[in-house]
Tab-separated table of C-alpha atoms in Angstrom:
chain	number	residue	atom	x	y	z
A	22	UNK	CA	84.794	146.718	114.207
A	23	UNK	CA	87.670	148.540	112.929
A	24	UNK	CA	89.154	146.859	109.311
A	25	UNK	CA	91.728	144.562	109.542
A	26	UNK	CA	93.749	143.789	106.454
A	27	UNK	CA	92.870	140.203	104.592
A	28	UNK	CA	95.184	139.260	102.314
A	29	UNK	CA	96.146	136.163	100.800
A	30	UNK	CA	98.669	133.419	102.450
A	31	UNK	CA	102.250	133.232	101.091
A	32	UNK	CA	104.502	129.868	101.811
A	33	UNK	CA	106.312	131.643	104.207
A	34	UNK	CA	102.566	131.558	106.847
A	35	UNK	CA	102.363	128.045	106.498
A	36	UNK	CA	104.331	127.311	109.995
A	37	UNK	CA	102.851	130.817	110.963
A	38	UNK	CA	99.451	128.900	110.541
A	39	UNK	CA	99.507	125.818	111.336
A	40	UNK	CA	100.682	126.646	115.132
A	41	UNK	CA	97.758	129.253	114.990
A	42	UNK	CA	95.350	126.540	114.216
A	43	UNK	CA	96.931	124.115	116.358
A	44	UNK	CA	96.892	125.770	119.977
A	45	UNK	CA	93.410	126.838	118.590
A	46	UNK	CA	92.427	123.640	118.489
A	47	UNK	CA	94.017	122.318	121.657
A	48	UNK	CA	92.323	125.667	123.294
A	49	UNK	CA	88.969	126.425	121.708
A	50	UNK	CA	87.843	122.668	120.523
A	51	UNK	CA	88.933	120.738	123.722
A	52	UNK	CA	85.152	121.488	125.651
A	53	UNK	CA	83.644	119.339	122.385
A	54	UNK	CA	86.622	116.904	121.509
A	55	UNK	CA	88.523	114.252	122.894
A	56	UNK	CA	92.725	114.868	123.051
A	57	UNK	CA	93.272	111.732	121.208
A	58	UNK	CA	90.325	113.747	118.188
A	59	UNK	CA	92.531	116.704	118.614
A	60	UNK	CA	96.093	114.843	118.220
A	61	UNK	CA	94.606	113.206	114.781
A	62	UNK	CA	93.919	116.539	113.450
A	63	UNK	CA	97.040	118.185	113.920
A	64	UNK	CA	98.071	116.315	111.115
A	65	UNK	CA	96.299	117.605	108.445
A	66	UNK	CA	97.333	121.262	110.032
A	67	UNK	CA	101.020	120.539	110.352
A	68	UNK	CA	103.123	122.777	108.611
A	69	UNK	CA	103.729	120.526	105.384
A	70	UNK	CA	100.129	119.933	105.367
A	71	UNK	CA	99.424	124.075	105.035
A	72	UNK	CA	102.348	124.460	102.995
A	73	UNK	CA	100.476	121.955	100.393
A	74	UNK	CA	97.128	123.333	100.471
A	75	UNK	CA	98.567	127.361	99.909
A	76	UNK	CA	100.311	125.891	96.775
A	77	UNK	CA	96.747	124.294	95.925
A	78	UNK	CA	94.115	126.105	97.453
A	79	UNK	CA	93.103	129.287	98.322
A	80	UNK	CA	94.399	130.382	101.866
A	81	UNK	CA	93.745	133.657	103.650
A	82	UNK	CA	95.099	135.435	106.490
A	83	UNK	CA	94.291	138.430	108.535
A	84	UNK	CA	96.635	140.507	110.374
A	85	UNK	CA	96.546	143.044	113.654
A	86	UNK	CA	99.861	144.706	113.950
A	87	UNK	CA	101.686	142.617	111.186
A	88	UNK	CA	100.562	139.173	113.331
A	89	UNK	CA	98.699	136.479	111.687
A	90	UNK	CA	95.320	136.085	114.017
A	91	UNK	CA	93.412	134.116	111.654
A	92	UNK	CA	92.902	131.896	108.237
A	93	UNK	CA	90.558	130.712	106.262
A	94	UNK	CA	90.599	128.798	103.101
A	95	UNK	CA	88.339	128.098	99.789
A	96	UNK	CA	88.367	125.225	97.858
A	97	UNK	CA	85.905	123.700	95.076
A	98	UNK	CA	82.638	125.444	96.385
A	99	UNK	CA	83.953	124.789	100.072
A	100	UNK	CA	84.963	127.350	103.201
A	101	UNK	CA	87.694	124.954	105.441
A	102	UNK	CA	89.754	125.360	108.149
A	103	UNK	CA	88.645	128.782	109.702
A	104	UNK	CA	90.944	129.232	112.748
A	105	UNK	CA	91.097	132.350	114.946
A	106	UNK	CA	93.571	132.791	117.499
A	107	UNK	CA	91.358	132.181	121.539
A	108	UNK	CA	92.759	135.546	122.920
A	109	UNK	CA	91.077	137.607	119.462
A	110	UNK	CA	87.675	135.131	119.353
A	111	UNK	CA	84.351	136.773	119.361
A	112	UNK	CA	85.565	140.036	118.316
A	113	UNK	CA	84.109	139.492	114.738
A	114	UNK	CA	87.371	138.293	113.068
A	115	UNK	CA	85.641	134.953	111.806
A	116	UNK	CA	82.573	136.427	110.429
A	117	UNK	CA	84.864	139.126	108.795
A	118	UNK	CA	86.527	136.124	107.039
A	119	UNK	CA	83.660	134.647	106.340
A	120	UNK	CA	82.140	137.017	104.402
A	121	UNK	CA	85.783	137.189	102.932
A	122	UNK	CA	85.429	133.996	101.831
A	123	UNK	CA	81.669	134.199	100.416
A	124	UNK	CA	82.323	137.097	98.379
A	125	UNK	CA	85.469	134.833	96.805
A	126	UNK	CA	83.198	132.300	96.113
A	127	UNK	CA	80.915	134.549	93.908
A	128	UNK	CA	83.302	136.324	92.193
A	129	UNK	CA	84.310	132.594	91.320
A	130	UNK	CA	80.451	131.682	90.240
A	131	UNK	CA	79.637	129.691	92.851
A	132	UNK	CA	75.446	129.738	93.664
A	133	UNK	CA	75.799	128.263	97.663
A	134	UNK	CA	79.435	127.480	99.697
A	135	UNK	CA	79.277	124.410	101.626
A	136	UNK	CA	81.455	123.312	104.673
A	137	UNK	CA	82.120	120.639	107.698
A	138	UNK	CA	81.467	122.623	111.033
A	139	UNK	CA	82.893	121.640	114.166
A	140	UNK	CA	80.526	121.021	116.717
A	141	UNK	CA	82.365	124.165	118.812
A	142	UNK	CA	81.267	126.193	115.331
A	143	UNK	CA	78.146	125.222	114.445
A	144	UNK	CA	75.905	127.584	115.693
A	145	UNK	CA	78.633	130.700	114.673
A	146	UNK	CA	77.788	129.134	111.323
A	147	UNK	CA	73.662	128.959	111.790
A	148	UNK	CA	73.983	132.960	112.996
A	149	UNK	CA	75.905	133.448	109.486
A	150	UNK	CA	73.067	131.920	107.824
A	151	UNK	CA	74.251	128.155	107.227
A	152	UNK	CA	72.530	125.373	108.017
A	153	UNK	CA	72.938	122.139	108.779
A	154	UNK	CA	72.197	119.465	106.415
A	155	UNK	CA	73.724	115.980	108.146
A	156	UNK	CA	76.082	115.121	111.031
A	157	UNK	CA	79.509	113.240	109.912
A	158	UNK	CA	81.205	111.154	111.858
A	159	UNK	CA	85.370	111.357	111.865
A	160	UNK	CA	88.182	109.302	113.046
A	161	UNK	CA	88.846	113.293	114.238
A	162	UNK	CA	85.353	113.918	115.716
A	163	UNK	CA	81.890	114.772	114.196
A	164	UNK	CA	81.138	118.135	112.102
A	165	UNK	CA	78.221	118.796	110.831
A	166	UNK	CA	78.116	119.618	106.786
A	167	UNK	CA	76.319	122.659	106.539
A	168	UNK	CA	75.698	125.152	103.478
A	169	UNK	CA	74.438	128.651	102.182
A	170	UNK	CA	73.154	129.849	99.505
A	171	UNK	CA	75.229	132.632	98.394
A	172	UNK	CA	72.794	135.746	96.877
C-alpha cells in the first residue's frame, strides 16, 4: 500500500464528509440495515452534524489526488464514524486510519480505544484486534461495542 496523506478535517470537509459517509452508508450498510435504519442515521452525518463534531472532536481525513476518500474521528477514548468511500474499500484505507487513530489515542494516554461497530464492520474490527464485548440495540440498527487494548 502506497501512503496516502492523513491529515486533520477543516470546516470546509464537513459537507465533503458527510455525503462521503452518507452514499457509504446507503451503499456499503444496506446488505445489514433496513432503509428506514439508514434514513435515521443520516442525521447525525448531515453536514451541520460534522460541522459540530470537527469544532468538538477530533476528525480525520485521507486524501488520493486532493479527494477526500475517507474519515475517521476520536473522541474521549472512542474511534467513531469510520467511513470509506465503496469504490476505494478493501484496499487498506480503513485499517490505515485505524491505526491513525490508535496511535492518536496513545499519544493522548489512553491504555485501550473503545467503539460501536456496525454489524457490516465487525469482523474488519476483530482482524484489527478488537473484540466484541456486548451487542446494542439502536433506533438506527445494532453495533456491537467492541474494544482494544492499545500496547
Amino acid at each position: 500500500m502506497f501512503a496516502i496523506p492523513i491529515r486533520p478535517a477543516i470546516d470546509s470537509d464537513a459537507k465533503v464528509i458527510a455525503a462521503l459517509i452518507q452514499r457509504t452508508l446507503r451503499v456499503s450498510n444496506a446488505a445489514d440495515y433496513s432503509v428506514a435504519e439508514i434514513s435515521r442515521l443520516f442525521a447525525s452525518f448531515s453536514a451541520g452534524g460534522m460541522l459540530e463534531r470537527i469544532q468538538r472532536q477530533d476528525v480525520f481525513v485521507a486524501e488520493i489526488d486532493g479527494e477526500i476518500v475517507a474519515t475517521v474521528g476520536y473522541a474521549g477514548g472512542e474511534l467513531w464514524a469510520l467511513f470509506v468511500v465503496p469504490e476505494r474499500q478493501r484496499l487498506g484505507l480503513g485499517s490505515m486510519l485505524v491505526a491513525h487513530i490508535e496511535a492518536h489515542a496513545r499519544q493522548r494516554g489512553d491504555a485501550q480505544l473503545a467503539l460501536s461497530a456496525s454489524l457490516t464492520g465487525v469482523e474488519f474490527y476483530e482482524r484489527l484486534g478488537y473484540h466484541r464485548i456486548r451487542a446494542l440495540t439502536h433506533r438506527s440498527g445494532a453495533t456491537y461495542a467492541m474494544v482494544k487494548a492499545l500496547d
